[in-house]
């Protein structure tokens, strides 16, 4: 119970602090939201995008799931992308993986394979299968995990590029840009892997350069 009380108390302190610094902080947000970025990241509790980008409320439209996977059959994420592009008119989408991702480690280990978690991780095992030679060529388990993290960001960003709302935005001439990043838990820094825009030849997008060394 102590943890619950602590969360509530921290929330009250935070709300009070915002009002001291900016009396209109909350009233400004009541009418609408106009975020600049759609952020697709991992659910990992250590990877908090608003905090490590210092984005204020209203800045990031966020979707998180285990291992930051983008699957056409995931109605939740497809609705998020549809809304972000079609209604919020967002033109910047980030897919962000992270160092030491537990979902990616599990995909490498090949377990679990059953239940909701095992089924979900099947999408990450698909990425491993498609990049197996390169991942297995890494010298140790950490390196294999982090190379798969990078390959996974690349594959998921391509999945974003293949969604109907993104293709429609590009066909309409919008300057919609997709960014593949990783967050390094060891130093708190974001590192860029690849960018995709409407002029990118998707079939020519190769494996990203290694950044998680
Ligand atoms: Zn993760």
PDB file of C-alpha atoms and ligand atoms in Angstrom:
ATOM      1  CA  UNK A   1       0.000   0.000   0.000  1.00  0.00           C
ATOM      2  CA  UNK A   2       2.926   2.288   0.722  1.00  0.00           C
ATOM      3  CA  UNK A   3       3.921   2.310  -2.983  1.00  0.00           C
ATOM      4  CA  UNK A   4       0.404   3.307  -4.029  1.00  0.00           C
ATOM      5  CA  UNK A   5       0.294   6.168  -1.539  1.00  0.00           C
ATOM      6  CA  UNK A   6       3.720   7.289  -2.695  1.00  0.00           C
ATOM      7  CA  UNK A   7       2.579   7.449  -6.334  1.00  0.00           C
ATOM      8  CA  UNK A   8      -0.442   9.533  -5.401  1.00  0.00           C
ATOM      9  CA  UNK A   9       1.620  11.899  -3.264  1.00  0.00           C
ATOM     10  CA  UNK A  10       4.221  12.327  -5.994  1.00  0.00           C
ATOM     11  CA  UNK A  11       1.446  13.121  -8.427  1.00  0.00           C
ATOM     12  CA  UNK A  12       0.081  15.871  -6.161  1.00  0.00           C
ATOM     13  CA  UNK A  13       3.533  17.344  -5.735  1.00  0.00           C
ATOM     14  CA  UNK A  14       4.141  17.264  -9.492  1.00  0.00           C
ATOM     15  CA  UNK A  15       0.801  18.952 -10.301  1.00  0.00           C
ATOM     16  CA  UNK A  16       1.484  21.679  -7.762  1.00  0.00           C
ATOM     17  CA  UNK A  17       4.976  22.278  -9.160  1.00  0.00           C
ATOM     18  CA  UNK A  18       3.645  22.678 -12.700  1.00  0.00           C
ATOM     19  CA  UNK A  19       1.198  25.345 -11.553  1.00  0.00           C
ATOM     20  CA  UNK A  20       3.917  27.273  -9.750  1.00  0.00           C
ATOM     21  CA  UNK A  21       6.040  27.355 -12.902  1.00  0.00           C
ATOM     22  CA  UNK A  22       3.175  27.873 -15.349  1.00  0.00           C
ATOM     23  CA  UNK A  23      -0.331  28.707 -14.082  1.00  0.00           C
ATOM     24  CA  UNK A  24      -1.859  27.848 -17.492  1.00  0.00           C
ATOM     25  CA  UNK A  25      -0.099  24.473 -17.747  1.00  0.00           C
ATOM     26  CA  UNK A  26      -3.212  22.325 -17.353  1.00  0.00           C
ATOM     27  CA  UNK A  27      -5.835  24.673 -18.787  1.00  0.00           C
ATOM     28  CA  UNK A  28      -3.847  24.817 -22.037  1.00  0.00           C
ATOM     29  CA  UNK A  29      -4.174  21.050 -22.431  1.00  0.00           C
ATOM     30  CA  UNK A  30      -7.903  20.815 -21.867  1.00  0.00           C
ATOM     31  CA  UNK A  31      -9.057  21.770 -25.365  1.00  0.00           C
ATOM     32  CA  UNK A  32      -6.834  19.647 -27.587  1.00  0.00           C
ATOM     33  CA  UNK A  33      -3.530  17.865 -28.182  1.00  0.00           C
ATOM     34  CA  UNK A  34      -1.063  18.655 -30.949  1.00  0.00           C
ATOM     35  CA  UNK A  35       1.845  16.248 -30.486  1.00  0.00           C
ATOM     36  CA  UNK A  36       4.747  16.396 -32.939  1.00  0.00           C
ATOM     37  CA  UNK A  37       5.845  12.768 -32.612  1.00  0.00           C
ATOM     38  CA  UNK A  38       4.245   9.345 -32.625  1.00  0.00           C
ATOM     39  CA  UNK A  39       6.553   7.241 -30.453  1.00  0.00           C
ATOM     40  CA  UNK A  40       6.484   3.445 -30.726  1.00  0.00           C
ATOM     41  CA  UNK A  41       8.658   1.928 -28.024  1.00  0.00           C
ATOM     42  CA  UNK A  42       9.119  -0.977 -25.641  1.00  0.00           C
ATOM     43  CA  UNK A  43       7.058  -1.309 -22.447  1.00  0.00           C
ATOM     44  CA  UNK A  44      10.253  -1.768 -20.407  1.00  0.00           C
ATOM     45  CA  UNK A  45       9.987   0.305 -17.215  1.00  0.00           C
ATOM     46  CA  UNK A  46      13.550   1.608 -17.622  1.00  0.00           C
ATOM     47  CA  UNK A  47      12.780   3.147 -21.006  1.00  0.00           C
ATOM     48  CA  UNK A  48      10.634   6.239 -20.346  1.00  0.00           C
ATOM     49  CA  UNK A  49      10.534   8.370 -23.518  1.00  0.00           C
ATOM     50  CA  UNK A  50       8.968  11.514 -22.053  1.00  0.00           C
ATOM     51  CA  UNK A  51      11.636  11.638 -19.391  1.00  0.00           C
ATOM     52  CA  UNK A  52      14.743  10.997 -21.442  1.00  0.00           C
ATOM     53  CA  UNK A  53      13.636  13.393 -24.196  1.00  0.00           C
ATOM     54  CA  UNK A  54      12.310  15.939 -21.675  1.00  0.00           C
ATOM     55  CA  UNK A  55       9.114  16.045 -23.711  1.00  0.00           C
ATOM     56  CA  UNK A  56       6.312  17.889 -21.971  1.00  0.00           C
ATOM     57  CA  UNK A  57       2.763  16.532 -21.786  1.00  0.00           C
ATOM     58  CA  UNK A  58       1.298  17.035 -25.266  1.00  0.00           C
ATOM     59  CA  UNK A  59       4.603  16.421 -27.043  1.00  0.00           C
ATOM     60  CA  UNK A  60       4.621  12.675 -27.665  1.00  0.00           C
ATOM     61  CA  UNK A  61       1.755  10.435 -28.768  1.00  0.00           C
ATOM     62  CA  UNK A  62       2.944   7.127 -27.356  1.00  0.00           C
ATOM     63  CA  UNK A  63       2.379   3.444 -28.022  1.00  0.00           C
ATOM     64  CA  UNK A  64       4.426   0.872 -26.132  1.00  0.00           C
ATOM     65  CA  UNK A  65       4.478  -2.897 -26.273  1.00  0.00           C
ATOM     66  CA  UNK A  66       6.953  -5.665 -25.486  1.00  0.00           C
ATOM     67  CA  UNK A  67       9.924  -5.370 -27.866  1.00  0.00           C
ATOM     68  CA  UNK A  68       8.412  -2.411 -29.819  1.00  0.00           C
ATOM     69  CA  UNK A  69       6.841  -4.630 -32.473  1.00  0.00           C
ATOM     70  CA  UNK A  70       4.732  -3.323 -35.363  1.00  0.00           C
ATOM     71  CA  UNK A  71       2.350  -5.923 -36.739  1.00  0.00           C
ATOM     72  CA  UNK A  72      -0.472  -5.343 -39.245  1.00  0.00           C
ATOM     73  CA  UNK A  73      -2.732  -7.687 -37.240  1.00  0.00           C
ATOM     74  CA  UNK A  74      -2.257  -5.599 -34.071  1.00  0.00           C
ATOM     75  CA  UNK A  75      -5.493  -3.599 -34.176  1.00  0.00           C
ATOM     76  CA  UNK A  76      -4.412  -1.516 -31.205  1.00  0.00           C
ATOM     77  CA  UNK A  77      -1.283  -0.151 -32.863  1.00  0.00           C
ATOM     78  CA  UNK A  78      -2.914   0.124 -36.297  1.00  0.00           C
ATOM     79  CA  UNK A  79      -5.610   2.345 -34.740  1.00  0.00           C
ATOM     80  CA  UNK A  80      -2.891   4.443 -33.069  1.00  0.00           C
ATOM     81  CA  UNK A  81      -1.078   4.956 -36.394  1.00  0.00           C
ATOM     82  CA  UNK A  82      -4.344   5.705 -38.178  1.00  0.00           C
ATOM     83  CA  UNK A  83      -5.318   8.314 -35.583  1.00  0.00           C
ATOM     84  CA  UNK A  84      -1.837   9.827 -35.338  1.00  0.00           C
ATOM     85  CA  UNK A  85      -1.521  10.393 -39.084  1.00  0.00           C
ATOM     86  CA  UNK A  86      -5.133  10.958 -40.069  1.00  0.00           C
ATOM     87  CA  UNK A  87      -6.451  13.028 -37.174  1.00  0.00           C
ATOM     88  CA  UNK A  88      -3.478  14.420 -35.233  1.00  0.00           C
ATOM     89  CA  UNK A  89      -1.634  15.025 -38.540  1.00  0.00           C
ATOM     90  CA  UNK A  90       1.646  13.827 -37.058  1.00  0.00           C
ATOM     91  CA  UNK A  91       4.517  13.778 -39.562  1.00  0.00           C
ATOM     92  CA  UNK A  92       7.270  12.291 -37.372  1.00  0.00           C
ATOM     93  CA  UNK A  93       7.181   8.656 -36.255  1.00  0.00           C
ATOM     94  CA  UNK A  94       9.868   7.060 -34.092  1.00  0.00           C
ATOM     95  CA  UNK A  95      10.353   3.337 -33.515  1.00  0.00           C
ATOM     96  CA  UNK A  96      12.725   2.999 -30.578  1.00  0.00           C
ATOM     97  CA  UNK A  97      14.340  -0.194 -29.313  1.00  0.00           C
ATOM     98  CA  UNK A  98      16.701  -0.397 -26.384  1.00  0.00           C
ATOM     99  CA  UNK A  99      19.860  -2.027 -25.109  1.00  0.00           C
ATOM    100  CA  UNK A 100      19.316  -5.375 -23.346  1.00  0.00           C
ATOM    101  CA  UNK A 101      15.622  -5.696 -24.330  1.00  0.00           C
ATOM    102  CA  UNK A 102      14.095  -8.622 -22.414  1.00  0.00           C
ATOM    103  CA  UNK A 103      11.626  -9.399 -25.203  1.00  0.00           C
ATOM    104  CA  UNK A 104      14.455  -9.625 -27.703  1.00  0.00           C
ATOM    105  CA  UNK A 105      16.488 -11.803 -25.315  1.00  0.00           C
ATOM    106  CA  UNK A 106      13.518 -14.150 -25.054  1.00  0.00           C
ATOM    107  CA  UNK A 107      13.210 -14.274 -28.829  1.00  0.00           C
ATOM    108  CA  UNK A 108      16.873 -15.254 -29.024  1.00  0.00           C
ATOM    109  CA  UNK A 109      16.396 -17.926 -26.381  1.00  0.00           C
ATOM    110  CA  UNK A 110      13.328 -19.242 -28.215  1.00  0.00           C
ATOM    111  CA  UNK A 111      11.132 -19.279 -25.121  1.00  0.00           C
ATOM    112  CA  UNK A 112       8.338 -18.862 -24.178  1.00  0.00           C
ATOM    113  CA  UNK A 113       6.438 -19.949 -27.271  1.00  0.00           C
ATOM    114  CA  UNK A 114       2.987 -20.504 -25.788  1.00  0.00           C
ATOM    115  CA  UNK A 115       0.382 -18.274 -24.203  1.00  0.00           C
ATOM    116  CA  UNK A 116      -0.156 -14.615 -25.099  1.00  0.00           C
ATOM    117  CA  UNK A 117       3.464 -13.712 -24.399  1.00  0.00           C
ATOM    118  CA  UNK A 118       4.875 -16.587 -26.427  1.00  0.00           C
ATOM    119  CA  UNK A 119       2.579 -15.795 -29.346  1.00  0.00           C
ATOM    120  CA  UNK A 120       3.485 -12.103 -29.241  1.00  0.00           C
ATOM    121  CA  UNK A 121       7.201 -12.888 -29.165  1.00  0.00           C
ATOM    122  CA  UNK A 122       6.722 -14.998 -32.289  1.00  0.00           C
ATOM    123  CA  UNK A 123       6.956 -11.698 -34.191  1.00  0.00           C
ATOM    124  CA  UNK A 124      10.383 -11.084 -32.647  1.00  0.00           C
ATOM    125  CA  UNK A 125      11.437 -14.675 -33.381  1.00  0.00           C
ATOM    126  CA  UNK A 126      10.537 -13.942 -37.028  1.00  0.00           C
ATOM    127  CA  UNK A 127      13.021 -11.053 -36.975  1.00  0.00           C
ATOM    128  CA  UNK A 128      15.686 -13.344 -35.502  1.00  0.00           C
ATOM    129  CA  UNK A 129      15.026 -15.929 -38.221  1.00  0.00           C
ATOM    130  CA  UNK A 130      15.411 -13.262 -40.925  1.00  0.00           C
ATOM    131  CA  UNK A 131      18.712 -11.962 -39.495  1.00  0.00           C
ATOM    132  CA  UNK A 132      19.997 -15.178 -37.953  1.00  0.00           C
ATOM    133  CA  UNK A 133      23.407 -15.339 -39.647  1.00  0.00           C
ATOM    134  CA  UNK A 134      24.314 -11.788 -38.749  1.00  0.00           C
ATOM    135  CA  UNK A 135      23.061 -12.062 -35.165  1.00  0.00           C
ATOM    136  CA  UNK A 136      24.737 -15.415 -34.541  1.00  0.00           C
ATOM    137  CA  UNK A 137      28.032 -14.036 -35.848  1.00  0.00           C
ATOM    138  CA  UNK A 138      28.252 -11.748 -32.786  1.00  0.00           C
ATOM    139  CA  UNK A 139      30.753 -12.926 -30.148  1.00  0.00           C
ATOM    140  CA  UNK A 140      28.588 -13.128 -27.020  1.00  0.00           C
ATOM    141  CA  UNK A 141      25.015 -13.110 -25.773  1.00  0.00           C
ATOM    142  CA  UNK A 142      24.872  -9.369 -25.065  1.00  0.00           C
ATOM    143  CA  UNK A 143      26.168  -8.568 -28.549  1.00  0.00           C
ATOM    144  CA  UNK A 144      23.715 -10.981 -30.132  1.00  0.00           C
ATOM    145  CA  UNK A 145      20.838  -9.413 -28.187  1.00  0.00           C
ATOM    146  CA  UNK A 146      21.818  -5.886 -29.129  1.00  0.00           C
ATOM    147  CA  UNK A 147      22.357  -6.695 -32.780  1.00  0.00           C
ATOM    148  CA  UNK A 148      18.907  -8.259 -32.863  1.00  0.00           C
ATOM    149  CA  UNK A 149      17.541  -5.133 -31.113  1.00  0.00           C
ATOM    150  CA  UNK A 150      18.966  -3.067 -33.982  1.00  0.00           C
ATOM    151  CA  UNK A 151      17.720  -5.386 -36.726  1.00  0.00           C
ATOM    152  CA  UNK A 152      14.328  -5.420 -35.029  1.00  0.00           C
ATOM    153  CA  UNK A 153      14.056  -1.614 -35.132  1.00  0.00           C
ATOM    154  CA  UNK A 154      14.858  -1.715 -38.838  1.00  0.00           C
ATOM    155  CA  UNK A 155      12.245  -4.382 -39.575  1.00  0.00           C
ATOM    156  CA  UNK A 156       9.548  -2.718 -37.463  1.00  0.00           C
ATOM    157  CA  UNK A 157      10.211   0.678 -39.066  1.00  0.00           C
ATOM    158  CA  UNK A 158       9.708  -0.967 -42.455  1.00  0.00           C
ATOM    159  CA  UNK A 159       6.440  -2.385 -41.154  1.00  0.00           C
ATOM    160  CA  UNK A 160       5.371   1.163 -40.257  1.00  0.00           C
ATOM    161  CA  UNK A 161       6.314   2.261 -43.778  1.00  0.00           C
ATOM    162  CA  UNK A 162       4.049  -0.454 -45.180  1.00  0.00           C
ATOM    163  CA  UNK A 163       0.903   0.595 -43.318  1.00  0.00           C
ATOM    164  CA  UNK A 164      -1.975   2.119 -45.266  1.00  0.00           C
ATOM    165  CA  UNK A 165      -2.006   5.499 -43.421  1.00  0.00           C
ATOM    166  CA  UNK A 166       1.718   6.030 -44.060  1.00  0.00           C
ATOM    167  CA  UNK A 167       1.432   5.103 -47.732  1.00  0.00           C
ATOM    168  CA  UNK A 168      -1.592   7.392 -48.095  1.00  0.00           C
ATOM    169  CA  UNK A 169       0.255  10.298 -46.441  1.00  0.00           C
ATOM    170  CA  UNK A 170       3.203   9.885 -48.813  1.00  0.00           C
ATOM    171  CA  UNK A 171       0.873   9.591 -51.821  1.00  0.00           C
ATOM    172  CA  UNK A 172      -0.703  12.896 -50.730  1.00  0.00           C
ATOM    173  CA  UNK A 173       2.745  14.539 -50.696  1.00  0.00           C
ATOM    174  CA  UNK A 174       3.077  14.898 -46.924  1.00  0.00           C
ATOM    175  CA  UNK A 175       6.560  15.222 -45.482  1.00  0.00           C
ATOM    176  CA  UNK A 176       6.091  12.205 -43.192  1.00  0.00           C
ATOM    177  CA  UNK A 177       9.407  10.948 -41.816  1.00  0.00           C
ATOM    178  CA  UNK A 178      10.137   7.711 -39.980  1.00  0.00           C
ATOM    179  CA  UNK A 179      13.057   7.363 -37.588  1.00  0.00           C
ATOM    180  CA  UNK A 180      14.608   4.184 -36.175  1.00  0.00           C
ATOM    181  CA  UNK A 181      16.411   4.764 -32.877  1.00  0.00           C
ATOM    182  CA  UNK A 182      17.775   2.792 -29.952  1.00  0.00           C
ATOM    183  CA  UNK A 183      18.027   3.902 -26.342  1.00  0.00           C
ATOM    184  CA  UNK A 184      21.162   2.850 -24.500  1.00  0.00           C
ATOM    185  CA  UNK A 185      20.335   2.069 -20.879  1.00  0.00           C
ATOM    186  CA  UNK A 186      24.043   2.210 -19.993  1.00  0.00           C
ATOM    187  CA  UNK A 187      24.434   5.928 -20.704  1.00  0.00           C
ATOM    188  CA  UNK A 188      20.879   7.226 -21.187  1.00  0.00           C
ATOM    189  CA  UNK A 189      21.548   8.268 -24.772  1.00  0.00           C
ATOM    190  CA  UNK A 190      19.449   7.840 -27.896  1.00  0.00           C
ATOM    191  CA  UNK A 191      21.285   6.663 -30.980  1.00  0.00           C
ATOM    192  CA  UNK A 192      20.011   6.925 -34.539  1.00  0.00           C
ATOM    193  CA  UNK A 193      19.914   3.786 -36.708  1.00  0.00           C
ATOM    194  CA  UNK A 194      18.057   4.732 -39.871  1.00  0.00           C
ATOM    195  CA  UNK A 195      15.572   7.184 -41.395  1.00  0.00           C
ATOM    196  CA  UNK A 196      12.893   6.569 -43.968  1.00  0.00           C
ATOM    197  CA  UNK A 197      10.949   9.179 -45.937  1.00  0.00           C
ATOM    198  CA  UNK A 198       8.724   9.189 -48.998  1.00  0.00           C
ATOM    199  CA  UNK A 199      11.756   9.055 -51.334  1.00  0.00           C
ATOM    200  CA  UNK A 200      13.323   6.005 -49.669  1.00  0.00           C
ATOM    201  CA  UNK A 201      13.446   2.851 -51.782  1.00  0.00           C
ATOM    202  CA  UNK A 202      12.143   0.443 -49.167  1.00  0.00           C
ATOM    203  CA  UNK A 203      13.514  -2.645 -50.918  1.00  0.00           C
ATOM    204  CA  UNK A 204      16.981  -1.094 -50.630  1.00  0.00           C
ATOM    205  CA  UNK A 205      16.931  -0.532 -46.850  1.00  0.00           C
ATOM    206  CA  UNK A 206      19.709  -2.761 -45.556  1.00  0.00           C
ATOM    207  CA  UNK A 207      20.813  -3.738 -42.071  1.00  0.00           C
ATOM    208  CA  UNK A 208      21.607  -0.652 -39.984  1.00  0.00           C
ATOM    209  CA  UNK A 209      25.082   0.212 -38.821  1.00  0.00           C
ATOM    210  CA  UNK A 210      25.923  -1.145 -35.374  1.00  0.00           C
ATOM    211  CA  UNK A 211      25.538   1.468 -32.649  1.00  0.00           C
ATOM    212  CA  UNK A 212      25.089  -0.689 -29.522  1.00  0.00           C
ATOM    213  CA  UNK A 213      28.678  -1.782 -29.068  1.00  0.00           C
TER     214      UNK A 213
HETATM  215 ZN1  LIG B   1      12.360  -4.102 -24.268  1.00  0.00          ZN
END
